[in-house]
Coordinates of C-alpha atoms in Angstrom, one line a residue:
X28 CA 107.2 78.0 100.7
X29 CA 104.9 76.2 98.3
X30 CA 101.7 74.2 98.2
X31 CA 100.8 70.8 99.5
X32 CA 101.0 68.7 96.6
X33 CA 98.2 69.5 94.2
X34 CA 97.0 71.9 96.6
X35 CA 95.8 75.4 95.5
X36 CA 95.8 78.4 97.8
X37 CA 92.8 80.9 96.7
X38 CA 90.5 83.7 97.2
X39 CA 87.9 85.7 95.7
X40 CA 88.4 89.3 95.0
X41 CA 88.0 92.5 93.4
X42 CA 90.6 94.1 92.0
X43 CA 91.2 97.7 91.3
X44 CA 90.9 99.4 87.8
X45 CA 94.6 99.9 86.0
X46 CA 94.2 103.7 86.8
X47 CA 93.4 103.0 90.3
X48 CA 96.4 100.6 90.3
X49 CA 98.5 103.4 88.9
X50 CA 97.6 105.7 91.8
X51 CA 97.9 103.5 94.2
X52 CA 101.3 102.6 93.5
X53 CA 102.3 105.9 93.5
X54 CA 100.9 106.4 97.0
X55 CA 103.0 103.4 98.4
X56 CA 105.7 105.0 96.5
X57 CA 105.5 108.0 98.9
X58 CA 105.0 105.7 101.8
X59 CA 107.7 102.7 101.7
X60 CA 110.1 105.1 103.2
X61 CA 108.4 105.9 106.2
X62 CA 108.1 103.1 108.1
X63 CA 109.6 99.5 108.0
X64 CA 106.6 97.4 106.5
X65 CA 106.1 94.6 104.4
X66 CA 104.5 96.8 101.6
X67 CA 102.4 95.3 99.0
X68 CA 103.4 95.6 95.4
X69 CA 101.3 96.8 92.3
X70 CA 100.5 93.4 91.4
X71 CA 99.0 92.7 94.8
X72 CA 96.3 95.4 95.1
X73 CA 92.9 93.9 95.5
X74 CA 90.0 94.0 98.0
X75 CA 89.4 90.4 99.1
X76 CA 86.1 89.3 99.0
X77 CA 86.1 85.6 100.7
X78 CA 89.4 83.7 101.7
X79 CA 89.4 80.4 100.8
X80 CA 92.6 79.1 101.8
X81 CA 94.3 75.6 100.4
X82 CA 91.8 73.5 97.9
X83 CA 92.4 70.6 96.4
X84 CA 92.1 70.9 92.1
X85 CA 88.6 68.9 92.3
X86 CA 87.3 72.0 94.9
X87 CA 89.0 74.6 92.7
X88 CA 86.5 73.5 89.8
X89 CA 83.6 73.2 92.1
X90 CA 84.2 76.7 93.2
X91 CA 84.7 78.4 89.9
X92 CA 81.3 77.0 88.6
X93 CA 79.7 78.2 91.7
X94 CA 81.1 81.8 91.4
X95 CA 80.1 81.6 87.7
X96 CA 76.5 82.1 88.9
X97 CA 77.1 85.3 91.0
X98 CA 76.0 87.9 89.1
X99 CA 77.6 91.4 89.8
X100 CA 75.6 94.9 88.9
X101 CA 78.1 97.4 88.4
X102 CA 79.0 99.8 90.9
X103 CA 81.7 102.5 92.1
X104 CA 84.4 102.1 94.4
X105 CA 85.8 105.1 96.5
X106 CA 88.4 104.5 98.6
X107 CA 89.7 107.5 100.6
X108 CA 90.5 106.5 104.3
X109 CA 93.6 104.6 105.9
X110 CA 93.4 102.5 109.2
X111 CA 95.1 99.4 110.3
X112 CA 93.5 96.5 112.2
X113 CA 93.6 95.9 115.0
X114 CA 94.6 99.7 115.1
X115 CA 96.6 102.6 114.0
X116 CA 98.2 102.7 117.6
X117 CA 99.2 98.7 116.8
X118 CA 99.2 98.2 113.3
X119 CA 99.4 94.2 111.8
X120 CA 97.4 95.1 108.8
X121 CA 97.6 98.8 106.6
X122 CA 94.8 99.5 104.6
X123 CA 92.5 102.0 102.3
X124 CA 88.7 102.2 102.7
X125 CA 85.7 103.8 102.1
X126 CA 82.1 104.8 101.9
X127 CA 81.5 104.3 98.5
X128 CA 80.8 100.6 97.1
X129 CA 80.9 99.7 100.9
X130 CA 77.2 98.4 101.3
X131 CA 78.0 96.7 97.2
X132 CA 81.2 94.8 98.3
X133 CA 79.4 93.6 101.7
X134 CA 76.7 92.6 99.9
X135 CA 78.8 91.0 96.8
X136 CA 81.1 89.0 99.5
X137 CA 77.6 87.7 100.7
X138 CA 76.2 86.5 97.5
X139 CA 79.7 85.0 96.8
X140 CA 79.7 83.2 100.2
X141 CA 75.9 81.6 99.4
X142 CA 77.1 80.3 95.9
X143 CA 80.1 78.8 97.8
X144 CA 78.6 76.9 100.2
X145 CA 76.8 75.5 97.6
X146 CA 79.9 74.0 96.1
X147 CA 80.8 72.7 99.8
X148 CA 83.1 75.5 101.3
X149 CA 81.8 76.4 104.9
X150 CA 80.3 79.9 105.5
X151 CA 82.5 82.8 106.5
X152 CA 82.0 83.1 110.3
X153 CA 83.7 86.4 110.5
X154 CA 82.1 89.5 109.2
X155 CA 83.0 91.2 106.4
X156 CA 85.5 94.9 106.3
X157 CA 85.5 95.4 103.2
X158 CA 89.2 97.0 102.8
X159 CA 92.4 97.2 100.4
X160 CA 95.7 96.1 102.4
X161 CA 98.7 98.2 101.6
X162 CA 100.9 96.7 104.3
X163 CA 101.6 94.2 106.7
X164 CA 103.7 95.3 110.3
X165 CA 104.7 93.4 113.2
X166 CA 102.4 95.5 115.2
X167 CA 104.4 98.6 116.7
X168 CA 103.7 101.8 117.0
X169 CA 103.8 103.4 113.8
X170 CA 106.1 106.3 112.9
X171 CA 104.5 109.9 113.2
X172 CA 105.1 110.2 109.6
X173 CA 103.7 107.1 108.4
X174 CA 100.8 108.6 110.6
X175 CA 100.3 112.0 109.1
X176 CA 100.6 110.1 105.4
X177 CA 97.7 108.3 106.5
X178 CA 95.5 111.1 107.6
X179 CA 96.0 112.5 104.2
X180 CA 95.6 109.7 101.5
X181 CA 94.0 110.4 97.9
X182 CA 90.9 109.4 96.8
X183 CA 90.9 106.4 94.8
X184 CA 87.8 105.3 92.6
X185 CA 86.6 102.7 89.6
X186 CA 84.3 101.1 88.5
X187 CA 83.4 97.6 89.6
X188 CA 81.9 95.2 87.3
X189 CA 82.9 91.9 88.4
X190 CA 85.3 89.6 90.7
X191 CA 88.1 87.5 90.2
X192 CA 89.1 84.0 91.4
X193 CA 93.0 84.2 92.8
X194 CA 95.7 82.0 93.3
X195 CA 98.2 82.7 95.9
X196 CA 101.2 81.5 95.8
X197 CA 104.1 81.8 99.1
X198 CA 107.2 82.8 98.3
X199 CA 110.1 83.8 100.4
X200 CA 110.2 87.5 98.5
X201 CA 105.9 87.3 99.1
X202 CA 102.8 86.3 97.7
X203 CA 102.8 86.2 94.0
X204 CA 98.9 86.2 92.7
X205 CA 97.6 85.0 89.3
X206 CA 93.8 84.9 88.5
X207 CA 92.5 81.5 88.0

């Protein structure tokens, strides 16, 4: 799949520490094998902030000057929970969550949604989870040991001390991100 001409697909997001990567990867290691999920790779881990979908170049430029005025205090990320939305009995979406840098990332994906619709880019109507996706699933009931795994994920922390704007890029082996 690609891009309408010219077109850039993008979002804004945070994206895990190197170490946190590391871990992370290791967990889907473990998991891959339990059930039959489109699994996100290494290079895939982030925690999106605002979807922005397909953008012309001009919008791309209006967007990255408007994000250059969000200014991010650092803070610490904890994420120690799995889910799925809608749920675990029907999962479309796997992720990690957690208390820590909750109330931070809500409050960062607002600031980043007032300095974008700024730069023209309609408000978010939906509210904000803040979440890391693991997986993506057609929505069946889950395998009782995908389950178990998911009652017992690691911890996973870092710092945050910024965002990044992301391309996204379809292809048929998956999305393939780049920071802008």
């Amino acid at each position: 799949m690609s891009e309408p001409a010219g077109a850039i697909r993008a979002f804004v997001a945070v994206l895990p520490s190197e170490a946190a990567a590391l871990e992370m990867e290791r967990l889907l290691t473990r998991l891959r094998p339990l059930a039959r999920c489109r699994w996100v790779t290494r290079a895939q881990l982030h925690v999106t902030l605002r979807f922005l979908g397909e953008l012309p170049p001009a919008a791309v430029e209006r967007v990255r000057e408007a994000l250059a005025s969000v200014a991010v205090q650092p803070f610490d990320i904890t994420l120690n929970r799995a889910g799925a939305f809608p749920s675990l009995d029907r999962p479309r979406t796997i992720w990690l969550a957690g208390g820590r840098g909750a109330a931070e990332l809500s409050a960062l994906a607002g600031r980043v949604d007032e300095a974008l619709s700024g730069a023209g880019i309609p408000r978010e109507t939906r509210p904000f989870r803040p979440h890391l996706t693991l997986a993506r699933s057609d929505g069946s009931s889950p395998p009782p040991a995908l389950r178990k795994a998911l009652e017992r994920v690691p911890s996973f922390a870092w710092r945050c001390s910024g965002f990044a704007l992301m391309r996204s890029q379809l292809t048929p082996q998956g999305a393939v991100y780049a920071k802008l």
